[in-house]
């Protein structure tokens, strides 16, 4: 049994929306866009909303799409979001909050990646059910880390190192021809479709 009071829950959207606010706990709500925000009570001690789709890219796909990465991956997790989320997590930790709840749509990919980061970097014990909070910390079972196996690896990688793709992106940007002041029809269409 574990006596660590620091717990990170990663849940699906429906469970998170039905969960009443937990005393002195933080909720990190992850949805695809601000137009699709989850119906989370504003009564949470801390509530943070992040918007990015559950997708991934790697060095090869970035090189393949070239400068179009700015449009194709505009709604994906990136360096700026990694820094913002890391800073949010650090603020939560600094505030002494012992329970962090994270949700995404299915509760398996985006939220699991963030939960694994919080577990690995800050020692919070990860669980994927809110029922665990009914038991006193000393009687909680050991977390099943296999529940994190479906996490989005790219999000986890960027949380650990927001600069992971910098060299590839710098190479793409430096080899690109200068952009005209008017984006091409192709780029405008890509920007619309990727939203």
JSON list of C-alpha atoms in Angstrom, two decimals:
[
{"chain": "A", "resi": 1, "resn": "UNK", "atom": "CA", "xyz": [0.00, 0.00, 0.00]},
{"chain": "A", "resi": 2, "resn": "UNK", "atom": "CA", "xyz": [1.10, 3.56, -0.69]},
{"chain": "A", "resi": 3, "resn": "UNK", "atom": "CA", "xyz": [1.00, 6.46, 1.74]},
{"chain": "A", "resi": 4, "resn": "UNK", "atom": "CA", "xyz": [1.92, 9.14, -0.78]},
{"chain": "A", "resi": 5, "resn": "UNK", "atom": "CA", "xyz": [-0.82, 11.80, -0.61]},
{"chain": "A", "resi": 6, "resn": "UNK", "atom": "CA", "xyz": [0.05, 13.22, -4.03]},
{"chain": "A", "resi": 7, "resn": "UNK", "atom": "CA", "xyz": [-2.32, 11.81, -6.64]},
{"chain": "A", "resi": 8, "resn": "UNK", "atom": "CA", "xyz": [-2.84, 12.48, -10.33]},
{"chain": "A", "resi": 9, "resn": "UNK", "atom": "CA", "xyz": [-6.04, 11.22, -11.92]},
{"chain": "A", "resi": 10, "resn": "UNK", "atom": "CA", "xyz": [-6.37, 10.89, -15.69]},
{"chain": "A", "resi": 11, "resn": "UNK", "atom": "CA", "xyz": [-9.96, 10.56, -16.81]},
{"chain": "A", "resi": 12, "resn": "UNK", "atom": "CA", "xyz": [-12.21, 10.66, -19.81]},
{"chain": "A", "resi": 13, "resn": "UNK", "atom": "CA", "xyz": [-14.25, 13.75, -20.47]},
{"chain": "A", "resi": 14, "resn": "UNK", "atom": "CA", "xyz": [-17.60, 12.33, -19.35]},
{"chain": "A", "resi": 15, "resn": "UNK", "atom": "CA", "xyz": [-16.24, 11.18, -15.98]},
{"chain": "A", "resi": 16, "resn": "UNK", "atom": "CA", "xyz": [-14.52, 14.55, -15.45]},
{"chain": "A", "resi": 17, "resn": "UNK", "atom": "CA", "xyz": [-17.69, 16.47, -16.26]},
{"chain": "A", "resi": 18, "resn": "UNK", "atom": "CA", "xyz": [-19.63, 14.40, -13.71]},
{"chain": "A", "resi": 19, "resn": "UNK", "atom": "CA", "xyz": [-16.96, 14.71, -11.02]},
{"chain": "A", "resi": 20, "resn": "UNK", "atom": "CA", "xyz": [-17.82, 17.23, -8.31]},
{"chain": "A", "resi": 21, "resn": "UNK", "atom": "CA", "xyz": [-15.00, 19.62, -7.39]},
{"chain": "A", "resi": 22, "resn": "UNK", "atom": "CA", "xyz": [-12.49, 18.10, -5.00]},
{"chain": "A", "resi": 23, "resn": "UNK", "atom": "CA", "xyz": [-11.28, 20.21, -2.08]},
{"chain": "A", "resi": 24, "resn": "UNK", "atom": "CA", "xyz": [-7.97, 21.94, -2.79]},
{"chain": "A", "resi": 25, "resn": "UNK", "atom": "CA", "xyz": [-7.51, 20.05, -6.11]},
{"chain": "A", "resi": 26, "resn": "UNK", "atom": "CA", "xyz": [-6.56, 21.23, -9.59]},
{"chain": "A", "resi": 27, "resn": "UNK", "atom": "CA", "xyz": [-8.36, 20.25, -12.80]},
{"chain": "A", "resi": 28, "resn": "UNK", "atom": "CA", "xyz": [-6.57, 20.35, -16.15]},
{"chain": "A", "resi": 29, "resn": "UNK", "atom": "CA", "xyz": [-9.15, 20.12, -18.92]},
{"chain": "A", "resi": 30, "resn": "UNK", "atom": "CA", "xyz": [-7.86, 19.14, -22.37]},
{"chain": "A", "resi": 31, "resn": "UNK", "atom": "CA", "xyz": [-10.12, 19.50, -25.40]},
{"chain": "A", "resi": 32, "resn": "UNK", "atom": "CA", "xyz": [-9.57, 19.88, -29.13]},
{"chain": "A", "resi": 33, "resn": "UNK", "atom": "CA", "xyz": [-10.55, 23.56, -29.23]},
{"chain": "A", "resi": 34, "resn": "UNK", "atom": "CA", "xyz": [-12.02, 26.36, -27.14]},
{"chain": "A", "resi": 35, "resn": "UNK", "atom": "CA", "xyz": [-15.31, 25.88, -28.99]},
{"chain": "A", "resi": 36, "resn": "UNK", "atom": "CA", "xyz": [-15.46, 22.37, -27.49]},
{"chain": "A", "resi": 37, "resn": "UNK", "atom": "CA", "xyz": [-14.65, 23.16, -23.85]},
{"chain": "A", "resi": 38, "resn": "UNK", "atom": "CA", "xyz": [-15.77, 20.50, -21.39]},
{"chain": "A", "resi": 39, "resn": "UNK", "atom": "CA", "xyz": [-18.58, 21.30, -18.98]},
{"chain": "A", "resi": 40, "resn": "UNK", "atom": "CA", "xyz": [-16.37, 21.48, -15.89]},
{"chain": "A", "resi": 41, "resn": "UNK", "atom": "CA", "xyz": [-17.56, 23.30, -12.79]},
{"chain": "A", "resi": 42, "resn": "UNK", "atom": "CA", "xyz": [-15.83, 26.62, -12.18]},
{"chain": "A", "resi": 43, "resn": "UNK", "atom": "CA", "xyz": [-15.87, 25.73, -8.46]},
{"chain": "A", "resi": 44, "resn": "UNK", "atom": "CA", "xyz": [-12.64, 23.74, -8.70]},
{"chain": "A", "resi": 45, "resn": "UNK", "atom": "CA", "xyz": [-9.87, 25.17, -6.53]},
{"chain": "A", "resi": 46, "resn": "UNK", "atom": "CA", "xyz": [-7.80, 25.55, -9.71]},
{"chain": "A", "resi": 47, "resn": "UNK", "atom": "CA", "xyz": [-9.12, 25.00, -13.24]},
{"chain": "A", "resi": 48, "resn": "UNK", "atom": "CA", "xyz": [-6.90, 25.20, -16.32]},
{"chain": "A", "resi": 49, "resn": "UNK", "atom": "CA", "xyz": [-8.02, 24.66, -19.91]},
{"chain": "A", "resi": 50, "resn": "UNK", "atom": "CA", "xyz": [-5.75, 23.55, -22.73]},
{"chain": "A", "resi": 51, "resn": "UNK", "atom": "CA", "xyz": [-6.66, 23.04, -26.38]},
{"chain": "A", "resi": 52, "resn": "UNK", "atom": "CA", "xyz": [-4.84, 20.69, -28.74]},
{"chain": "A", "resi": 53, "resn": "UNK", "atom": "CA", "xyz": [-5.86, 17.67, -30.75]},
{"chain": "A", "resi": 54, "resn": "UNK", "atom": "CA", "xyz": [-4.77, 14.12, -30.04]},
{"chain": "A", "resi": 55, "resn": "UNK", "atom": "CA", "xyz": [-2.29, 13.75, -32.85]},
{"chain": "A", "resi": 56, "resn": "UNK", "atom": "CA", "xyz": [1.42, 13.28, -33.27]},
{"chain": "A", "resi": 57, "resn": "UNK", "atom": "CA", "xyz": [4.25, 14.09, -35.60]},
{"chain": "A", "resi": 58, "resn": "UNK", "atom": "CA", "xyz": [7.91, 13.16, -35.65]},
{"chain": "A", "resi": 59, "resn": "UNK", "atom": "CA", "xyz": [11.10, 14.31, -37.34]},
{"chain": "A", "resi": 60, "resn": "UNK", "atom": "CA", "xyz": [10.31, 12.42, -40.55]},
{"chain": "A", "resi": 61, "resn": "UNK", "atom": "CA", "xyz": [6.77, 13.75, -40.93]},
{"chain": "A", "resi": 62, "resn": "UNK", "atom": "CA", "xyz": [7.99, 17.28, -40.22]},
{"chain": "A", "resi": 63, "resn": "UNK", "atom": "CA", "xyz": [10.66, 17.00, -42.93]},
{"chain": "A", "resi": 64, "resn": "UNK", "atom": "CA", "xyz": [8.11, 15.52, -45.34]},
{"chain": "A", "resi": 65, "resn": "UNK", "atom": "CA", "xyz": [5.61, 18.36, -45.00]},
{"chain": "A", "resi": 66, "resn": "UNK", "atom": "CA", "xyz": [8.32, 21.05, -44.84]},
{"chain": "A", "resi": 67, "resn": "UNK", "atom": "CA", "xyz": [7.20, 24.56, -44.04]},
{"chain": "A", "resi": 68, "resn": "UNK", "atom": "CA", "xyz": [3.59, 23.43, -44.30]},
{"chain": "A", "resi": 69, "resn": "UNK", "atom": "CA", "xyz": [4.02, 22.05, -40.76]},
{"chain": "A", "resi": 70, "resn": "UNK", "atom": "CA", "xyz": [2.92, 25.47, -39.52]},
{"chain": "A", "resi": 71, "resn": "UNK", "atom": "CA", "xyz": [-0.50, 24.88, -41.05]},
{"chain": "A", "resi": 72, "resn": "UNK", "atom": "CA", "xyz": [-0.88, 21.10, -40.94]},
{"chain": "A", "resi": 73, "resn": "UNK", "atom": "CA", "xyz": [0.10, 20.80, -37.28]},
{"chain": "A", "resi": 74, "resn": "UNK", "atom": "CA", "xyz": [-1.26, 24.14, -36.06]},
{"chain": "A", "resi": 75, "resn": "UNK", "atom": "CA", "xyz": [-3.74, 22.46, -33.66]},
{"chain": "A", "resi": 76, "resn": "UNK", "atom": "CA", "xyz": [-1.26, 19.90, -32.31]},
{"chain": "A", "resi": 77, "resn": "UNK", "atom": "CA", "xyz": [0.74, 20.00, -29.08]},
{"chain": "A", "resi": 78, "resn": "UNK", "atom": "CA", "xyz": [3.96, 21.96, -29.62]},
{"chain": "A", "resi": 79, "resn": "UNK", "atom": "CA", "xyz": [6.87, 23.65, -27.84]},
{"chain": "A", "resi": 80, "resn": "UNK", "atom": "CA", "xyz": [4.85, 26.67, -26.70]},
{"chain": "A", "resi": 81, "resn": "UNK", "atom": "CA", "xyz": [2.07, 24.51, -25.25]},
{"chain": "A", "resi": 82, "resn": "UNK", "atom": "CA", "xyz": [4.68, 22.29, -23.59]},
{"chain": "A", "resi": 83, "resn": "UNK", "atom": "CA", "xyz": [6.20, 25.28, -21.80]},
{"chain": "A", "resi": 84, "resn": "UNK", "atom": "CA", "xyz": [2.77, 26.60, -20.83]},
{"chain": "A", "resi": 85, "resn": "UNK", "atom": "CA", "xyz": [1.62, 23.23, -19.46]},
{"chain": "A", "resi": 86, "resn": "UNK", "atom": "CA", "xyz": [4.92, 22.66, -17.63]},
{"chain": "A", "resi": 87, "resn": "UNK", "atom": "CA", "xyz": [4.60, 26.10, -16.01]},
{"chain": "A", "resi": 88, "resn": "UNK", "atom": "CA", "xyz": [1.01, 25.34, -15.00]},
{"chain": "A", "resi": 89, "resn": "UNK", "atom": "CA", "xyz": [2.07, 22.04, -13.45]},
{"chain": "A", "resi": 90, "resn": "UNK", "atom": "CA", "xyz": [4.93, 23.73, -11.62]},
{"chain": "A", "resi": 91, "resn": "UNK", "atom": "CA", "xyz": [2.54, 26.35, -10.23]},
{"chain": "A", "resi": 92, "resn": "UNK", "atom": "CA", "xyz": [0.18, 23.60, -9.04]},
{"chain": "A", "resi": 93, "resn": "UNK", "atom": "CA", "xyz": [3.07, 21.81, -7.33]},
{"chain": "A", "resi": 94, "resn": "UNK", "atom": "CA", "xyz": [4.36, 25.07, -5.80]},
{"chain": "A", "resi": 95, "resn": "UNK", "atom": "CA", "xyz": [0.90, 25.79, -4.41]},
{"chain": "A", "resi": 96, "resn": "UNK", "atom": "CA", "xyz": [1.05, 22.49, -2.49]},
{"chain": "A", "resi": 97, "resn": "UNK", "atom": "CA", "xyz": [-1.89, 20.94, -4.33]},
{"chain": "A", "resi": 98, "resn": "UNK", "atom": "CA", "xyz": [-1.84, 17.20, -3.70]},
{"chain": "A", "resi": 99, "resn": "UNK", "atom": "CA", "xyz": [-4.58, 16.09, -6.10]},
{"chain": "A", "resi": 100, "resn": "UNK", "atom": "CA", "xyz": [-4.44, 16.86, -9.83]},
{"chain": "A", "resi": 101, "resn": "UNK", "atom": "CA", "xyz": [-7.20, 15.72, -12.15]},
{"chain": "A", "resi": 102, "resn": "UNK", "atom": "CA", "xyz": [-6.56, 15.70, -15.90]},
{"chain": "A", "resi": 103, "resn": "UNK", "atom": "CA", "xyz": [-9.04, 14.80, -18.56]},
{"chain": "A", "resi": 104, "resn": "UNK", "atom": "CA", "xyz": [-9.08, 14.48, -22.32]},
{"chain": "A", "resi": 105, "resn": "UNK", "atom": "CA", "xyz": [-11.74, 12.96, -24.55]},
{"chain": "A", "resi": 106, "resn": "UNK", "atom": "CA", "xyz": [-11.09, 9.26, -23.91]},
{"chain": "A", "resi": 107, "resn": "UNK", "atom": "CA", "xyz": [-8.81, 9.56, -20.87]},
{"chain": "A", "resi": 108, "resn": "UNK", "atom": "CA", "xyz": [-6.12, 7.39, -22.42]},
{"chain": "A", "resi": 109, "resn": "UNK", "atom": "CA", "xyz": [-3.82, 9.43, -24.64]},
{"chain": "A", "resi": 110, "resn": "UNK", "atom": "CA", "xyz": [-3.36, 13.14, -23.91]},
{"chain": "A", "resi": 111, "resn": "UNK", "atom": "CA", "xyz": [-4.31, 13.01, -20.23]},
{"chain": "A", "resi": 112, "resn": "UNK", "atom": "CA", "xyz": [-2.22, 9.85, -19.71]},
{"chain": "A", "resi": 113, "resn": "UNK", "atom": "CA", "xyz": [0.85, 11.57, -21.19]},
{"chain": "A", "resi": 114, "resn": "UNK", "atom": "CA", "xyz": [0.46, 14.51, -18.81]},
{"chain": "A", "resi": 115, "resn": "UNK", "atom": "CA", "xyz": [-0.19, 12.17, -15.86]},
{"chain": "A", "resi": 116, "resn": "UNK", "atom": "CA", "xyz": [2.96, 10.17, -16.66]},
{"chain": "A", "resi": 117, "resn": "UNK", "atom": "CA", "xyz": [5.00, 13.36, -16.82]},
{"chain": "A", "resi": 118, "resn": "UNK", "atom": "CA", "xyz": [3.65, 14.46, -13.42]},
{"chain": "A", "resi": 119, "resn": "UNK", "atom": "CA", "xyz": [4.33, 11.00, -12.01]},
{"chain": "A", "resi": 120, "resn": "UNK", "atom": "CA", "xyz": [7.87, 10.78, -13.39]},
{"chain": "A", "resi": 121, "resn": "UNK", "atom": "CA", "xyz": [8.92, 14.36, -12.62]},
{"chain": "A", "resi": 122, "resn": "UNK", "atom": "CA", "xyz": [7.03, 15.08, -9.40]},
{"chain": "A", "resi": 123, "resn": "UNK", "atom": "CA", "xyz": [6.22, 11.69, -7.86]},
{"chain": "A", "resi": 124, "resn": "UNK", "atom": "CA", "xyz": [2.43, 11.90, -7.98]},
{"chain": "A", "resi": 125, "resn": "UNK", "atom": "CA", "xyz": [0.77, 8.51, -8.06]},
{"chain": "A", "resi": 126, "resn": "UNK", "atom": "CA", "xyz": [-1.31, 8.02, -11.24]},
{"chain": "A", "resi": 127, "resn": "UNK", "atom": "CA", "xyz": [-4.77, 6.45, -11.21]},
{"chain": "A", "resi": 128, "resn": "UNK", "atom": "CA", "xyz": [-7.47, 6.35, -13.87]},
{"chain": "A", "resi": 129, "resn": "UNK", "atom": "CA", "xyz": [-10.51, 6.22, -11.63]},
{"chain": "A", "resi": 130, "resn": "UNK", "atom": "CA", "xyz": [-11.81, 8.85, -9.19]},
{"chain": "A", "resi": 131, "resn": "UNK", "atom": "CA", "xyz": [-12.97, 6.04, -6.85]},
{"chain": "A", "resi": 132, "resn": "UNK", "atom": "CA", "xyz": [-9.40, 5.80, -5.58]},
{"chain": "A", "resi": 133, "resn": "UNK", "atom": "CA", "xyz": [-9.94, 9.07, -3.69]},
{"chain": "A", "resi": 134, "resn": "UNK", "atom": "CA", "xyz": [-12.53, 7.37, -1.45]},
{"chain": "A", "resi": 135, "resn": "UNK", "atom": "CA", "xyz": [-9.76, 5.36, 0.21]},
{"chain": "A", "resi": 136, "resn": "UNK", "atom": "CA", "xyz": [-7.31, 6.98, 2.62]},
{"chain": "A", "resi": 137, "resn": "UNK", "atom": "CA", "xyz": [-3.87, 7.36, 1.01]},
{"chain": "A", "resi": 138, "resn": "UNK", "atom": "CA", "xyz": [-2.35, 4.70, 3.29]},
{"chain": "A", "resi": 139, "resn": "UNK", "atom": "CA", "xyz": [-4.79, 2.06, 2.03]},
{"chain": "A", "resi": 140, "resn": "UNK", "atom": "CA", "xyz": [-4.66, 2.83, -1.69]},
{"chain": "A", "resi": 141, "resn": "UNK", "atom": "CA", "xyz": [-3.30, 0.07, -3.92]},
{"chain": "A", "resi": 142, "resn": "UNK", "atom": "CA", "xyz": [-0.15, 0.44, -5.93]},
{"chain": "A", "resi": 143, "resn": "UNK", "atom": "CA", "xyz": [-0.94, 2.32, -9.17]},
{"chain": "A", "resi": 144, "resn": "UNK", "atom": "CA", "xyz": [-1.14, 0.20, -12.30]},
{"chain": "A", "resi": 145, "resn": "UNK", "atom": "CA", "xyz": [1.35, 1.96, -14.56]},
{"chain": "A", "resi": 146, "resn": "UNK", "atom": "CA", "xyz": [0.17, -0.16, -17.50]},
{"chain": "A", "resi": 147, "resn": "UNK", "atom": "CA", "xyz": [-2.86, 2.12, -17.65]},
{"chain": "A", "resi": 148, "resn": "UNK", "atom": "CA", "xyz": [-0.47, 4.79, -18.97]},
{"chain": "A", "resi": 149, "resn": "UNK", "atom": "CA", "xyz": [0.63, 2.63, -21.91]},
{"chain": "A", "resi": 150, "resn": "UNK", "atom": "CA", "xyz": [-1.77, 4.26, -24.38]},
{"chain": "A", "resi": 151, "resn": "UNK", "atom": "CA", "xyz": [-0.37, 7.72, -23.78]},
{"chain": "A", "resi": 152, "resn": "UNK", "atom": "CA", "xyz": [0.54, 10.09, -26.60]},
{"chain": "A", "resi": 153, "resn": "UNK", "atom": "CA", "xyz": [4.33, 9.64, -26.72]},
{"chain": "A", "resi": 154, "resn": "UNK", "atom": "CA", "xyz": [4.92, 12.93, -28.56]},
{"chain": "A", "resi": 155, "resn": "UNK", "atom": "CA", "xyz": [3.19, 14.95, -25.84]},
{"chain": "A", "resi": 156, "resn": "UNK", "atom": "CA", "xyz": [5.21, 13.15, -23.17]},
{"chain": "A", "resi": 157, "resn": "UNK", "atom": "CA", "xyz": [8.43, 13.77, -25.12]},
{"chain": "A", "resi": 158, "resn": "UNK", "atom": "CA", "xyz": [7.72, 17.49, -25.50]},
{"chain": "A", "resi": 159, "resn": "UNK", "atom": "CA", "xyz": [6.77, 17.88, -21.84]},
{"chain": "A", "resi": 160, "resn": "UNK", "atom": "CA", "xyz": [10.14, 16.41, -20.91]},
{"chain": "A", "resi": 161, "resn": "UNK", "atom": "CA", "xyz": [12.00, 18.46, -23.52]},
{"chain": "A", "resi": 162, "resn": "UNK", "atom": "CA", "xyz": [10.06, 21.28, -25.20]},
{"chain": "A", "resi": 163, "resn": "UNK", "atom": "CA", "xyz": [13.03, 21.84, -27.55]},
{"chain": "A", "resi": 164, "resn": "UNK", "atom": "CA", "xyz": [12.95, 18.27, -28.89]},
{"chain": "A", "resi": 165, "resn": "UNK", "atom": "CA", "xyz": [12.03, 19.26, -32.46]},
{"chain": "A", "resi": 166, "resn": "UNK", "atom": "CA", "xyz": [13.88, 22.60, -32.58]},
{"chain": "A", "resi": 167, "resn": "UNK", "atom": "CA", "xyz": [16.78, 21.46, -34.78]},
{"chain": "A", "resi": 168, "resn": "UNK", "atom": "CA", "xyz": [14.49, 19.84, -37.33]},
{"chain": "A", "resi": 169, "resn": "UNK", "atom": "CA", "xyz": [12.22, 22.89, -37.44]},
{"chain": "A", "resi": 170, "resn": "UNK", "atom": "CA", "xyz": [15.18, 25.26, -37.75]},
{"chain": "A", "resi": 171, "resn": "UNK", "atom": "CA", "xyz": [16.49, 23.20, -40.67]},
{"chain": "A", "resi": 172, "resn": "UNK", "atom": "CA", "xyz": [13.10, 23.30, -42.39]},
{"chain": "A", "resi": 173, "resn": "UNK", "atom": "CA", "xyz": [12.67, 27.03, -41.84]},
{"chain": "A", "resi": 174, "resn": "UNK", "atom": "CA", "xyz": [16.21, 27.92, -42.94]},
{"chain": "A", "resi": 175, "resn": "UNK", "atom": "CA", "xyz": [15.94, 25.95, -46.19]},
{"chain": "A", "resi": 176, "resn": "UNK", "atom": "CA", "xyz": [12.55, 27.40, -47.13]},
{"chain": "A", "resi": 177, "resn": "UNK", "atom": "CA", "xyz": [12.30, 30.00, -49.85]},
{"chain": "A", "resi": 178, "resn": "UNK", "atom": "CA", "xyz": [11.23, 33.43, -48.61]},
{"chain": "A", "resi": 179, "resn": "UNK", "atom": "CA", "xyz": [7.49, 33.68, -48.17]},
{"chain": "A", "resi": 180, "resn": "UNK", "atom": "CA", "xyz": [5.47, 36.10, -50.20]},
{"chain": "A", "resi": 181, "resn": "UNK", "atom": "CA", "xyz": [3.27, 38.56, -48.39]},
{"chain": "A", "resi": 182, "resn": "UNK", "atom": "CA", "xyz": [0.16, 36.78, -49.71]},
{"chain": "A", "resi": 183, "resn": "UNK", "atom": "CA", "xyz": [-0.15, 33.10, -48.71]},
{"chain": "A", "resi": 184, "resn": "UNK", "atom": "CA", "xyz": [-0.86, 30.70, -51.55]},
{"chain": "A", "resi": 185, "resn": "UNK", "atom": "CA", "xyz": [-4.29, 29.19, -52.00]},
{"chain": "A", "resi": 186, "resn": "UNK", "atom": "CA", "xyz": [-2.83, 25.83, -50.96]},
{"chain": "A", "resi": 187, "resn": "UNK", "atom": "CA", "xyz": [-1.58, 27.25, -47.63]},
{"chain": "A", "resi": 188, "resn": "UNK", "atom": "CA", "xyz": [-4.86, 29.00, -46.93]},
{"chain": "A", "resi": 189, "resn": "UNK", "atom": "CA", "xyz": [-6.75, 25.75, -47.57]},
{"chain": "A", "resi": 190, "resn": "UNK", "atom": "CA", "xyz": [-4.37, 23.78, -45.33]},
{"chain": "A", "resi": 191, "resn": "UNK", "atom": "CA", "xyz": [-4.87, 26.30, -42.54]},
{"chain": "A", "resi": 192, "resn": "UNK", "atom": "CA", "xyz": [-8.64, 25.96, -42.79]},
{"chain": "A", "resi": 193, "resn": "UNK", "atom": "CA", "xyz": [-8.68, 22.16, -43.01]},
{"chain": "A", "resi": 194, "resn": "UNK", "atom": "CA", "xyz": [-6.28, 21.63, -40.09]},
{"chain": "A", "resi": 195, "resn": "UNK", "atom": "CA", "xyz": [-8.48, 23.50, -37.62]}
]
